[in-house]
């Protein structure tokens, strides 16, 4: 099991404006110490993959319809504020993604738009729950290929907003709502988690 250590305040806590909260942390691999997350992102060649911000519940209601947010599980007021604080941290670090890509689910699109101002919908980031296994595997292959391509683009980074059920099989990590994983593909094309951006704490 990969050992990790916590670096309190190494990234999210740095450069936060008043009222954003300071109880934020980053984890990096203990055996290969990395620069602070902001420096990793600024250097480029990475994807910052977020689980959508807080949306109460677990699954969507029966009979939900993509494209109709009224039928889906959506962000709470706390989740919307959480997404805005994510965007504020990136702004405080002068970090602008080359693109922000999102699952077609409303809670992911809203997270991306509130944090980064826009969202490019991408089916491969969609929730696999209820899909056939072959579709899920095809989407994971597409995500790995896109990560490998992004890893070759030094000086720029992408943001993906997706679901726990996508991040877990892709990275082996169970992310919390609003948590970001700084990803890079290794030489074999396998996703590596370089740092974890904890969800922003509520304002005091």
Short mmCIF file of C-alpha atoms in Angstrom, two decimals:
data_model
loop_
_atom_site.label_atom_id
_atom_site.label_comp_id
_atom_site.label_asym_id
_atom_site.label_seq_id
_atom_site.Cartn_x
_atom_site.Cartn_y
_atom_site.Cartn_z
CA UNK A 1 0.00 0.00 0.00
CA UNK A 2 1.41 3.32 -1.06
CA UNK A 3 2.55 5.35 1.93
CA UNK A 4 1.59 9.00 1.94
CA UNK A 5 2.21 11.94 4.17
CA UNK A 6 0.23 15.09 4.64
CA UNK A 7 1.72 18.51 3.99
CA UNK A 8 -0.57 20.85 5.88
CA UNK A 9 -1.22 24.09 4.08
CA UNK A 10 1.17 23.24 1.23
CA UNK A 11 -1.21 24.18 -1.53
CA UNK A 12 -4.82 25.09 -0.82
CA UNK A 13 -3.83 27.10 2.25
CA UNK A 14 -1.25 29.15 0.35
CA UNK A 15 -2.46 32.47 -1.02
CA UNK A 16 -6.07 32.08 0.12
CA UNK A 17 -8.02 35.29 0.54
CA UNK A 18 -9.89 36.20 3.67
CA UNK A 19 -12.85 33.97 4.47
CA UNK A 20 -11.74 31.02 2.32
CA UNK A 21 -10.59 28.94 5.28
CA UNK A 22 -7.21 27.45 6.04
CA UNK A 23 -8.08 23.86 6.97
CA UNK A 24 -6.96 22.49 3.61
CA UNK A 25 -4.20 19.99 2.90
CA UNK A 26 -2.29 18.11 0.22
CA UNK A 27 -0.95 14.56 0.23
CA UNK A 28 2.09 13.48 -1.79
CA UNK A 29 3.86 10.15 -2.10
CA UNK A 30 6.32 9.75 0.78
CA UNK A 31 8.92 7.94 -1.31
CA UNK A 32 9.07 10.54 -4.07
CA UNK A 33 8.68 13.97 -2.56
CA UNK A 34 6.99 16.35 -5.00
CA UNK A 35 6.89 20.15 -5.11
CA UNK A 36 3.78 21.87 -3.69
CA UNK A 37 0.67 21.14 -5.72
CA UNK A 38 0.48 24.67 -7.14
CA UNK A 39 3.99 24.28 -8.57
CA UNK A 40 3.14 20.89 -10.05
CA UNK A 41 0.07 22.32 -11.74
CA UNK A 42 1.90 25.44 -12.93
CA UNK A 43 4.63 23.33 -14.57
CA UNK A 44 1.93 21.65 -16.64
CA UNK A 45 1.78 18.21 -18.14
CA UNK A 46 -0.90 17.25 -15.61
CA UNK A 47 -4.65 16.87 -15.25
CA UNK A 48 -6.42 18.02 -12.10
CA UNK A 49 -9.34 15.62 -11.82
CA UNK A 50 -12.07 16.63 -9.36
CA UNK A 51 -14.94 14.72 -7.90
CA UNK A 52 -17.92 17.07 -8.16
CA UNK A 53 -18.67 19.30 -5.18
CA UNK A 54 -21.07 18.27 -2.43
CA UNK A 55 -24.40 16.91 -3.68
CA UNK A 56 -26.48 15.26 -0.94
CA UNK A 57 -27.37 11.62 -1.44
CA UNK A 58 -25.72 8.76 -3.31
CA UNK A 59 -27.49 7.97 -6.58
CA UNK A 60 -29.77 9.86 -8.94
CA UNK A 61 -33.53 9.42 -8.58
CA UNK A 62 -35.14 6.66 -10.66
CA UNK A 63 -35.92 7.80 -14.18
CA UNK A 64 -33.55 10.77 -14.12
CA UNK A 65 -32.83 12.42 -17.47
CA UNK A 66 -29.49 13.83 -18.58
CA UNK A 67 -30.00 17.42 -19.65
CA UNK A 68 -32.85 17.92 -17.15
CA UNK A 69 -31.28 19.01 -13.88
CA UNK A 70 -34.65 18.88 -12.12
CA UNK A 71 -34.56 15.07 -12.33
CA UNK A 72 -31.01 14.64 -11.01
CA UNK A 73 -29.14 14.82 -7.72
CA UNK A 74 -27.71 18.32 -7.67
CA UNK A 75 -25.27 20.45 -5.73
CA UNK A 76 -26.46 21.79 -2.40
CA UNK A 77 -25.90 25.42 -1.44
CA UNK A 78 -22.81 24.20 0.44
CA UNK A 79 -21.65 22.37 -2.70
CA UNK A 80 -22.04 25.47 -4.83
CA UNK A 81 -20.04 27.48 -2.32
CA UNK A 82 -17.42 24.72 -2.26
CA UNK A 83 -17.08 24.88 -6.06
CA UNK A 84 -16.67 28.65 -5.93
CA UNK A 85 -13.89 28.31 -3.34
CA UNK A 86 -12.09 25.85 -5.62
CA UNK A 87 -12.13 28.48 -8.35
CA UNK A 88 -10.97 31.17 -5.93
CA UNK A 89 -7.92 29.12 -4.98
CA UNK A 90 -6.94 28.63 -8.63
CA UNK A 91 -7.36 32.35 -9.23
CA UNK A 92 -5.26 33.17 -6.17
CA UNK A 93 -2.46 31.04 -7.66
CA UNK A 94 -2.91 32.52 -11.19
CA UNK A 95 -3.62 29.01 -12.50
CA UNK A 96 -5.82 28.90 -15.60
CA UNK A 97 -6.62 25.51 -17.18
CA UNK A 98 -6.32 25.07 -20.92
CA UNK A 99 -9.79 23.54 -20.71
CA UNK A 100 -12.28 22.42 -18.09
CA UNK A 101 -13.99 19.18 -19.08
CA UNK A 102 -17.02 17.77 -17.31
CA UNK A 103 -19.24 14.76 -17.02
CA UNK A 104 -22.64 15.46 -18.60
CA UNK A 105 -24.30 15.23 -15.17
CA UNK A 106 -25.55 18.58 -13.87
CA UNK A 107 -23.68 18.43 -10.56
CA UNK A 108 -20.38 18.10 -12.45
CA UNK A 109 -21.21 20.79 -15.01
CA UNK A 110 -22.24 23.16 -12.23
CA UNK A 111 -19.04 22.44 -10.29
CA UNK A 112 -16.90 23.20 -13.35
CA UNK A 113 -18.80 26.36 -14.28
CA UNK A 114 -18.82 27.75 -10.74
CA UNK A 115 -15.10 27.04 -10.31
CA UNK A 116 -13.73 27.75 -13.78
CA UNK A 117 -16.44 29.66 -15.65
CA UNK A 118 -17.09 27.05 -18.33
CA UNK A 119 -17.44 23.33 -18.89
CA UNK A 120 -16.82 21.21 -21.98
CA UNK A 121 -19.09 18.19 -21.63
CA UNK A 122 -17.30 14.88 -22.23
CA UNK A 123 -19.15 11.58 -22.17
CA UNK A 124 -16.09 9.66 -21.01
CA UNK A 125 -16.28 11.45 -17.64
CA UNK A 126 -19.91 10.43 -17.12
CA UNK A 127 -21.04 8.19 -14.30
CA UNK A 128 -20.70 4.50 -15.18
CA UNK A 129 -23.54 3.48 -12.85
CA UNK A 130 -26.10 1.57 -14.90
CA UNK A 131 -23.90 1.37 -18.00
CA UNK A 132 -22.73 -1.88 -19.55
CA UNK A 133 -19.22 -3.03 -18.69
CA UNK A 134 -17.92 -2.65 -22.25
CA UNK A 135 -18.95 1.02 -22.28
CA UNK A 136 -17.24 1.63 -18.95
CA UNK A 137 -14.01 0.03 -20.16
CA UNK A 138 -14.09 2.04 -23.37
CA UNK A 139 -14.47 5.27 -21.38
CA UNK A 140 -11.57 4.34 -19.07
CA UNK A 141 -9.36 3.68 -22.10
CA UNK A 142 -10.34 7.07 -23.53
CA UNK A 143 -9.51 8.78 -20.24
CA UNK A 144 -6.10 7.07 -19.98
CA UNK A 145 -5.27 8.07 -23.56
CA UNK A 146 -6.32 11.68 -22.91
CA UNK A 147 -4.26 11.77 -19.71
CA UNK A 148 -1.21 10.45 -21.56
CA UNK A 149 -1.64 13.16 -24.20
CA UNK A 150 -2.05 15.89 -21.55
CA UNK A 151 1.05 14.63 -19.75
CA UNK A 152 3.12 15.47 -22.83
CA UNK A 153 1.97 19.12 -22.86
CA UNK A 154 4.36 20.93 -20.53
CA UNK A 155 3.28 24.39 -19.49
CA UNK A 156 -0.46 23.71 -19.56
CA UNK A 157 -2.92 21.66 -17.55
CA UNK A 158 -6.49 20.46 -17.87
CA UNK A 159 -9.26 20.19 -15.30
CA UNK A 160 -11.70 17.27 -15.33
CA UNK A 161 -14.82 17.15 -13.16
CA UNK A 162 -16.33 13.74 -12.72
CA UNK A 163 -17.64 11.14 -10.24
CA UNK A 164 -16.19 8.90 -7.54
CA UNK A 165 -17.19 5.90 -9.69
CA UNK A 166 -14.89 7.22 -12.45
CA UNK A 167 -11.94 8.38 -10.35
CA UNK A 168 -11.73 5.21 -8.28
CA UNK A 169 -11.21 2.75 -11.17
CA UNK A 170 -9.02 5.25 -13.03
CA UNK A 171 -6.66 6.05 -10.15
CA UNK A 172 -7.32 3.59 -7.33
CA UNK A 173 -8.19 6.53 -5.05
CA UNK A 174 -11.56 7.24 -3.45
CA UNK A 175 -11.88 11.02 -3.61
CA UNK A 176 -14.15 13.08 -1.36
CA UNK A 177 -16.71 15.51 -2.76
CA UNK A 178 -14.82 18.52 -4.08
CA UNK A 179 -11.42 16.81 -3.82
CA UNK A 180 -8.95 17.11 -6.68
CA UNK A 181 -6.28 14.66 -7.79
CA UNK A 182 -3.23 15.96 -9.66
CA UNK A 183 -2.61 13.26 -12.28
CA UNK A 184 0.14 12.42 -14.73
CA UNK A 185 0.61 9.32 -16.85
CA UNK A 186 3.77 7.30 -16.22
CA UNK A 187 6.01 5.91 -18.97
CA UNK A 188 3.63 2.98 -19.43
CA UNK A 189 0.59 5.26 -19.63
CA UNK A 190 -0.77 4.38 -16.19
CA UNK A 191 -2.27 7.25 -14.14
CA UNK A 192 -0.13 8.49 -11.25
CA UNK A 193 -1.54 10.57 -8.39
CA UNK A 194 1.08 13.27 -7.72
CA UNK A 195 -0.91 15.22 -5.13
CA UNK A 196 -4.35 15.40 -3.56
CA UNK A 197 -6.16 18.71 -3.17
CA UNK A 198 -8.54 18.36 -0.26
CA UNK A 199 -11.99 19.92 -0.59
CA UNK A 200 -11.98 23.54 0.57
CA UNK A 201 -13.09 23.99 4.16
CA UNK A 202 -16.17 26.02 4.90
CA UNK A 203 -15.60 29.66 5.61
CA UNK A 204 -15.53 30.37 9.38
#
